[in-house]
Coordinates of C-alpha atoms in Angstrom, one line a residue:
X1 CA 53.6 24.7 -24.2
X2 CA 53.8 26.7 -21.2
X3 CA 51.1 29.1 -22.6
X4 CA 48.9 26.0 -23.5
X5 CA 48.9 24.5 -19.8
X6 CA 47.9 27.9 -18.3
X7 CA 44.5 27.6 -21.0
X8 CA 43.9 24.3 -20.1
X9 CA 44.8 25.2 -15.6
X10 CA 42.2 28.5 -16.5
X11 CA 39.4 26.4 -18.4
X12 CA 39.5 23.7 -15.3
X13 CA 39.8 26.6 -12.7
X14 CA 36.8 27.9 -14.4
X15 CA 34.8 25.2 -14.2
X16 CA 35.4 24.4 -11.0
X17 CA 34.4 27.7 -10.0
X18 CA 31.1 27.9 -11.7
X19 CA 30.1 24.3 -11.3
X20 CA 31.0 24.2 -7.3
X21 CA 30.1 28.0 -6.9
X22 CA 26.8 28.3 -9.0
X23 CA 25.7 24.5 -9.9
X24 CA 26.5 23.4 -7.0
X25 CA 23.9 24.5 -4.5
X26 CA 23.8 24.7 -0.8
X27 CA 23.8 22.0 1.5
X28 CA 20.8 21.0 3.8
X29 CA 22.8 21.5 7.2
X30 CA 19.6 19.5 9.5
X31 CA 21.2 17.5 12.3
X32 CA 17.7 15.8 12.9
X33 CA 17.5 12.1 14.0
X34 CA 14.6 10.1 12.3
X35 CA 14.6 7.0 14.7
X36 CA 11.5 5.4 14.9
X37 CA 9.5 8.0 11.9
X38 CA 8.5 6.3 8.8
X39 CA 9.2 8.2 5.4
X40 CA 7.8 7.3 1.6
X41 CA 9.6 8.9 -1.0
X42 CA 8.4 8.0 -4.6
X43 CA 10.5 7.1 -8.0
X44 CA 13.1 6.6 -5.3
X45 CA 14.7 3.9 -7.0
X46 CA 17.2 6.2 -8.7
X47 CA 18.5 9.9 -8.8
X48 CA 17.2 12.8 -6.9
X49 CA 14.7 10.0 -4.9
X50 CA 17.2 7.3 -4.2
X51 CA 19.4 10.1 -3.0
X52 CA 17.0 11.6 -0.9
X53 CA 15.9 7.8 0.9
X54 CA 19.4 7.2 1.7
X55 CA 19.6 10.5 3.6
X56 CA 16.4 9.8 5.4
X57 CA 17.8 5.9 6.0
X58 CA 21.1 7.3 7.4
X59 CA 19.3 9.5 9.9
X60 CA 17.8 6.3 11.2
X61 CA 14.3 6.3 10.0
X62 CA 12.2 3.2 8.1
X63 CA 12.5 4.3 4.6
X64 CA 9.5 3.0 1.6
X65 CA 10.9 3.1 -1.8
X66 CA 7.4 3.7 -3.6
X67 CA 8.6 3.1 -7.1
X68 CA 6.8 1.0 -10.1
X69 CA 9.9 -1.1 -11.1
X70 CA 10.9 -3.8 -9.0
X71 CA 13.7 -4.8 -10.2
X72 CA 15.6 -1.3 -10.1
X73 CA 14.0 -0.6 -6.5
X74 CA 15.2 -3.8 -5.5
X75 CA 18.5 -3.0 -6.7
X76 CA 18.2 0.1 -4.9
X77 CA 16.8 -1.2 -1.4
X78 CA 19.6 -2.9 -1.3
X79 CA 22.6 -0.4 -2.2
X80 CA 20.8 2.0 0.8
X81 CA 20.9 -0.9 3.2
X82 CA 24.4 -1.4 2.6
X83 CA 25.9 2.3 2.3
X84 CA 23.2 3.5 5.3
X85 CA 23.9 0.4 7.5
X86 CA 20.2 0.6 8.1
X87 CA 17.7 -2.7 7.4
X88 CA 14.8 -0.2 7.6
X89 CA 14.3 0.1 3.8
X90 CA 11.9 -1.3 2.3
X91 CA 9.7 -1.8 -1.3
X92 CA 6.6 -1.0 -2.1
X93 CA 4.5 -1.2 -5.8
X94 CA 3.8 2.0 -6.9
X95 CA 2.5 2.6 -10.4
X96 CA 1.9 6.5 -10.4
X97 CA 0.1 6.6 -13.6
X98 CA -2.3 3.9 -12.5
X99 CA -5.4 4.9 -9.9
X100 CA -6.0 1.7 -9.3
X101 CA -2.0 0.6 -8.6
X102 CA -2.0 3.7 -6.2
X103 CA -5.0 2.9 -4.4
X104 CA -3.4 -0.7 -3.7
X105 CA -0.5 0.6 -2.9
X106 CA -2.3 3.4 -0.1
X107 CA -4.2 0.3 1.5
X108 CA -1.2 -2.7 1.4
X109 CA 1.0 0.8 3.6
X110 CA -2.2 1.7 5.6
X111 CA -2.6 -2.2 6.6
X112 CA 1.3 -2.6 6.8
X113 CA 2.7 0.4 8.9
X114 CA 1.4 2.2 11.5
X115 CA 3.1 5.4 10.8
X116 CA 3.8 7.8 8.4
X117 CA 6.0 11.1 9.5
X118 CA 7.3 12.4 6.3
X119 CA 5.6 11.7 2.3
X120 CA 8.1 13.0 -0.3
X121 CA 5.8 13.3 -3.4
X122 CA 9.0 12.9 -5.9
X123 CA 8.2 11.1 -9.0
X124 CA 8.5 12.7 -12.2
X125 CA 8.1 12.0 -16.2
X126 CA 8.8 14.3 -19.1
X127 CA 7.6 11.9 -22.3
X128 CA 4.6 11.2 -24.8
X129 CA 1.9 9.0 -24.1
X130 CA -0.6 8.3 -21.3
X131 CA -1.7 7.1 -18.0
X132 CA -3.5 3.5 -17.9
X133 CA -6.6 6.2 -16.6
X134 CA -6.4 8.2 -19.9
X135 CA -4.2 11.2 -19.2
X136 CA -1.5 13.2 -20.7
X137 CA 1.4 11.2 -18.9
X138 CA 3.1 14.2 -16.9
X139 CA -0.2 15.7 -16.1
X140 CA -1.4 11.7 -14.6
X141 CA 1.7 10.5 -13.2
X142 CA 3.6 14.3 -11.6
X143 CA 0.0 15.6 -10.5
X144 CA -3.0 13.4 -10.0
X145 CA -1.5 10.4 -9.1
X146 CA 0.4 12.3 -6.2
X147 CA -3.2 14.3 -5.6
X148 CA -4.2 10.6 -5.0
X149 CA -1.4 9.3 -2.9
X150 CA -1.8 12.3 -0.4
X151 CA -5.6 12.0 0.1
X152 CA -5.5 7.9 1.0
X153 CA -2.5 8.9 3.4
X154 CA -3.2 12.1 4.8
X155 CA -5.3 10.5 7.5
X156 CA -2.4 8.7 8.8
X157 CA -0.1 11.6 8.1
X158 CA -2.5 13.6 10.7
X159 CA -2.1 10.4 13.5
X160 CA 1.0 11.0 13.7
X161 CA 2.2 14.9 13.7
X162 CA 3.7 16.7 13.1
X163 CA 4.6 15.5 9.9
X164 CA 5.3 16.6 6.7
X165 CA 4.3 16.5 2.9
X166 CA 7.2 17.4 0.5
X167 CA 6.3 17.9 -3.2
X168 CA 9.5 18.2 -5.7
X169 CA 7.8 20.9 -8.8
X170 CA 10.3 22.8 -10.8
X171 CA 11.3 26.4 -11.4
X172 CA 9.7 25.2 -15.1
X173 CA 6.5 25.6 -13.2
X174 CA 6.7 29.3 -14.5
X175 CA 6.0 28.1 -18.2
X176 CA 2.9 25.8 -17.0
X177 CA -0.3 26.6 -18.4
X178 CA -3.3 27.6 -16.1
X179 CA -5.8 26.0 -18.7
X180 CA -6.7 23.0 -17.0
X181 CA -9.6 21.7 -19.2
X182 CA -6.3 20.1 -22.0
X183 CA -4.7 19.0 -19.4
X184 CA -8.0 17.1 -17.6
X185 CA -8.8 15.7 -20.8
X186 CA -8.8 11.9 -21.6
X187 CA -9.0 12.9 -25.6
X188 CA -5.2 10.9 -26.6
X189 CA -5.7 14.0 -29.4
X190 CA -5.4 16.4 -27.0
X191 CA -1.4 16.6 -26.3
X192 CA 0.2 15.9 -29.7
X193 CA 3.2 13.7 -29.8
X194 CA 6.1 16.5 -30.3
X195 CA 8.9 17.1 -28.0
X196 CA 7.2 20.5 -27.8
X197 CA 3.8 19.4 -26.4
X198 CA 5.4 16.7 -24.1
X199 CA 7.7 20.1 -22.9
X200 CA 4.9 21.9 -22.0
X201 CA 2.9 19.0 -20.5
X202 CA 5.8 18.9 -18.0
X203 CA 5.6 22.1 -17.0
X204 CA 2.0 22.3 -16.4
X205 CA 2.2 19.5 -14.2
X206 CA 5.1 21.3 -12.0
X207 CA 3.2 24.3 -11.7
X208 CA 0.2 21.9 -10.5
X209 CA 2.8 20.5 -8.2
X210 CA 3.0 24.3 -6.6
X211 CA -0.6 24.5 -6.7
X212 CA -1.4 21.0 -4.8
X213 CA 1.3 21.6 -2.1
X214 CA -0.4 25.4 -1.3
X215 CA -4.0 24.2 -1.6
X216 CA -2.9 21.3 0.0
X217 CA -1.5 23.7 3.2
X218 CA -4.8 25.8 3.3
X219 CA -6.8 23.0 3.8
X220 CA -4.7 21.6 6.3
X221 CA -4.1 25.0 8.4
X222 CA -4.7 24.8 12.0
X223 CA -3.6 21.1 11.9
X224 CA -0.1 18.9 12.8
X225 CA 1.0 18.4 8.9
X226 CA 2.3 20.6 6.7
X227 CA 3.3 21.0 3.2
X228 CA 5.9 22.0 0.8
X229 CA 7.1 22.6 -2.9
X230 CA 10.5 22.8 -4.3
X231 CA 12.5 23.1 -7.1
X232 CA 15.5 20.7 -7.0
X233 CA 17.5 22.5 -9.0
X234 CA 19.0 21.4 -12.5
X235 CA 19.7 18.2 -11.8
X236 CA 21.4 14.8 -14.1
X237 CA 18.8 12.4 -13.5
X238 CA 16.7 9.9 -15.5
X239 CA 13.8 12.7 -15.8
X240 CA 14.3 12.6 -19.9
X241 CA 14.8 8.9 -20.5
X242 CA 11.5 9.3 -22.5
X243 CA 13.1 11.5 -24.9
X244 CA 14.5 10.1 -28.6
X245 CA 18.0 8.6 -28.5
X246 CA 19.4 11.8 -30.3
X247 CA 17.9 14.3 -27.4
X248 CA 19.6 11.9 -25.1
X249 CA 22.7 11.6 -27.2
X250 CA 23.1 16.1 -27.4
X251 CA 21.6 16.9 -23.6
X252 CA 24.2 13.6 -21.7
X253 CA 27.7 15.6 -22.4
X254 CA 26.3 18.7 -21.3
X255 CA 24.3 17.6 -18.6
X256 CA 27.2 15.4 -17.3
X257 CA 29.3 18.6 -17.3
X258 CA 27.3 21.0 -15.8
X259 CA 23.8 19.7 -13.7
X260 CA 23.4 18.7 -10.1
X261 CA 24.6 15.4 -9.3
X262 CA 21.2 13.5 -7.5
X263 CA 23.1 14.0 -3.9
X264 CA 23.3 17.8 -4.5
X265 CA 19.3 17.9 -6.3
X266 CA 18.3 16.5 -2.8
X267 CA 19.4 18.8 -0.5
X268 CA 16.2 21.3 -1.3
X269 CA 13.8 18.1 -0.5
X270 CA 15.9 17.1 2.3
X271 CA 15.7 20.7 4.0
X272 CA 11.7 20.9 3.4
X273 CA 11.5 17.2 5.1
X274 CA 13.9 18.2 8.5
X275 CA 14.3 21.9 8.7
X276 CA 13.4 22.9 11.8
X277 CA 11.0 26.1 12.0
X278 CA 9.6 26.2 8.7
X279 CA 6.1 25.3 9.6
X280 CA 4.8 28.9 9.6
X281 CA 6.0 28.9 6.2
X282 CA 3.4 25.9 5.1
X283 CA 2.5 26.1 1.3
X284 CA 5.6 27.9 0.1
X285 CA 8.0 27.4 -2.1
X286 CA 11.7 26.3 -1.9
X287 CA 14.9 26.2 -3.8
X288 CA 18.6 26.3 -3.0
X289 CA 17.8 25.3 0.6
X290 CA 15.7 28.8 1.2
X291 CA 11.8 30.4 0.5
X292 CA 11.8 31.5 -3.3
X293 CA 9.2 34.1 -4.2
X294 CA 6.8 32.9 -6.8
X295 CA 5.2 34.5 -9.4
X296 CA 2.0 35.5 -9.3
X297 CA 0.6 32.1 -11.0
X298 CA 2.2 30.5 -8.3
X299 CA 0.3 32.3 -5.7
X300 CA -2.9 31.9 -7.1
X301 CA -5.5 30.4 -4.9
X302 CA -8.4 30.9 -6.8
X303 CA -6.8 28.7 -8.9
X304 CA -5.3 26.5 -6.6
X305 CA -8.4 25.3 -5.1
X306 CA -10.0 25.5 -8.5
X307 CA -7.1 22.5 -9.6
X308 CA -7.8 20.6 -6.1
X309 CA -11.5 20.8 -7.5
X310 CA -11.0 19.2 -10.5
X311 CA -8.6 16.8 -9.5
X312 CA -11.0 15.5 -6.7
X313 CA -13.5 14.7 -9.3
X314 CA -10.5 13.3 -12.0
X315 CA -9.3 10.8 -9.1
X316 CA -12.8 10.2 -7.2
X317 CA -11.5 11.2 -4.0
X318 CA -14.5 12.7 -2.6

C-alpha cells in the first residue's frame, strides 16, 4: 500500500511540476492603470478574450466586448462587472466573418466613443465552412475581418496615442502556407471539408496574423501606434468547438489536464497591451511574456505587404 501511495504522491508531484513549471507560463507583471483609456478586445465573450477584458476592466479602463453572440457576451459583461467592480464594460455586435457586420460595428464605436487606446485583435476559428463574404472561414474571420476592423479604427487609434494594436497568431503560424491565391479564393471547392484542410486553413490565417501585425507596424513607423503579435500559448479554450463531437470527446481529457487555463493564455496579450518599453520592438513577435524569434516566413516583408495588398482589395479598404 505504502509503495502504491508513493506512485500515486510521484505521479501528482510530477504533474504539478510540469504543468506549473512548463504549461504554466509566465505572468504579465505590468502595474499600469488604464483609467480613462478605452480598450476592444474581440471573441471576448469567453476564454483567452474574456480573460484578457477582465484584466483590462480591473485596471480601470472602459472595456468593449466585440463578440457576435449576444447572449454569451451579455452573460459575460456581466460576470466582469461583477468580479472587476467596474460598470465600464460594455457590448458591442461584432460578426467577424461578415464585412458588412464589421463595418457597422466600426461606425456604431466611431459615433459612440471617442477613444480608442488599446484594439486586441483576438477572435479565432478552427472549423469548415465560410464567411457570409465567400471565404475559407479561418482565413475570413482570423485575418480579413481583423485586416478590416483595424483599417475603420486605426484613425481613431492615431487621435489618441500612443496606443496599441495587439493581434493573438499562434506558434502554428509556422505550418501556414505562403500561397495566398487558395486562401483569397471565394471557390467553396477550394478548402475541402476534412479536419486536415480546416487544420491547415487555421494555420495560414495565424501566420497572416504575424504578417498583418508587421506590415501593419511598417506602415505605421514614425507614428504614436504600434503593433504586436503573439502566441498565447496552448491554451483550453473554445477554439475547436467546430470540430466533430469525437475530436472534442479525445482532445477535452487531455486538454483539461495539461493546456493553459484562459487566465494564464492571457498574460502574452496582456504584456503586449501594457508593457512598458516595447515600442521599439513594433511588429515583433511574442510568447511567454518575451520577443520570440521567428522563422524566416515570419519575417518576410515582401510577403507581408504582398498579404496587406491583397487583403486591401479582398475587404475594399482602399
Amino acid at each position: 500500500m505504502s509503495a502504491l501511495l508513493a506512485l500515486v504522491a510521484g505521479a501528482v508531484s510530477l504533474y504539478v511540476i510540469v504543468y506549473y513549471g512548463v504549461f504554466g507560463g509566465p505572468r504579465c507583471s505590468s502595474a499600469v492603470k488604464l483609467k480613462g483609456k478605452t480598450a476592444i478586445v474581440t471573441g471576448s465573450n469567453t476564454g483567452i478574450g474574456k480573460a484578457t477584458a477582465l484584466d483590462l476592466a480591473k485596471r480601470g479602463a472602459r472595456v468593449i466586448l466585440a463578440c457576435r453572440n449576444k447572449e454569451k457576451a451579455e452573460a459575460a459583461v456581466f460576470d466582469i462587472r461583477r468580479e472587476s467592480g467596474n460598470n465600464q464594460v460594455m457590448f458591442m455586435l461584432l460578426d467577424l466573418g461578415s464585412f458588412k457586420s464589421v463595418r457597422s460595428f466600426a461606425e456604431n464605436f466611431l459615433k459612440s466613443e471617442p477613444r480608442l487606446d488599446i484594439l486586441i485583435n483576438n477572435a479565432g476559428i478552427m472549423g469548415p465552412g465560410h464567411t457570409d463574404d465567400g471565404f475559407v472561414m479561418a482565413f475570413g474571420v482570423n485575418h480579413l475581418g481583423h485586416f478590416l476592423l483595424t483599417n475603420l479604427l486605426l484613425e481613431r487609434l492615431q487621435q489618441c496615442g500612443p496606443s496599441r494594436v495587439v493581434t493573438v497568431a499562434a506558434l502554428l503560424h509556422r505550418f501556414g502556407s505562403t500561397d495566398l491565391p487558395p486562401l483569397a479564393s471565394r471557390n467553396k471547392l477550394v478548402s475541402g471539408r476534412s479536419t486536415w484542410h480546416n487544420f491547415r486553413a487555421y494555420c495560414s490565417s495565424k501566420l497572416c496574423n504575424v504578417l498583418f501585425a508587421r506590415e501593419l507596424a511598417n506602415r505605421l513607423e514614425g507614428t504614436n501606434v504600434t503593433s504586436y503579435s503573439l502566441h498565447p500559448g496552448v491554451v483550453y479554450t473554445e477554439l475547436c468547438r467546430s470540430m466533430s463531437p469525437w475530436q472534442q470527446l479525445l482532445m477535452t481529457p487531455f486538454a483539461k489536464l495539461f493546456f493553459l487555463a484562459p487566465e494564464g493564455g492571457s498574460q502574452t496579450t496582456l504584456y503586449c497591451a501594457l508593457q512598458e518599453g516595447i515600442e521599439p520592438l513594433s511588429g515583433r513577435y511574442f510568447s511567454n511574456c518575451a520577443l520570440q524569434q521567428l522563422g524566416a516566413i515570419g519575417r518576410d516583408d515582401a510577403l507581408a505587404k504582398k498579404l496587406w495588398e491583397l487583403s486591401e482589395r479582398l475587404t475594399s479598404i482602399s
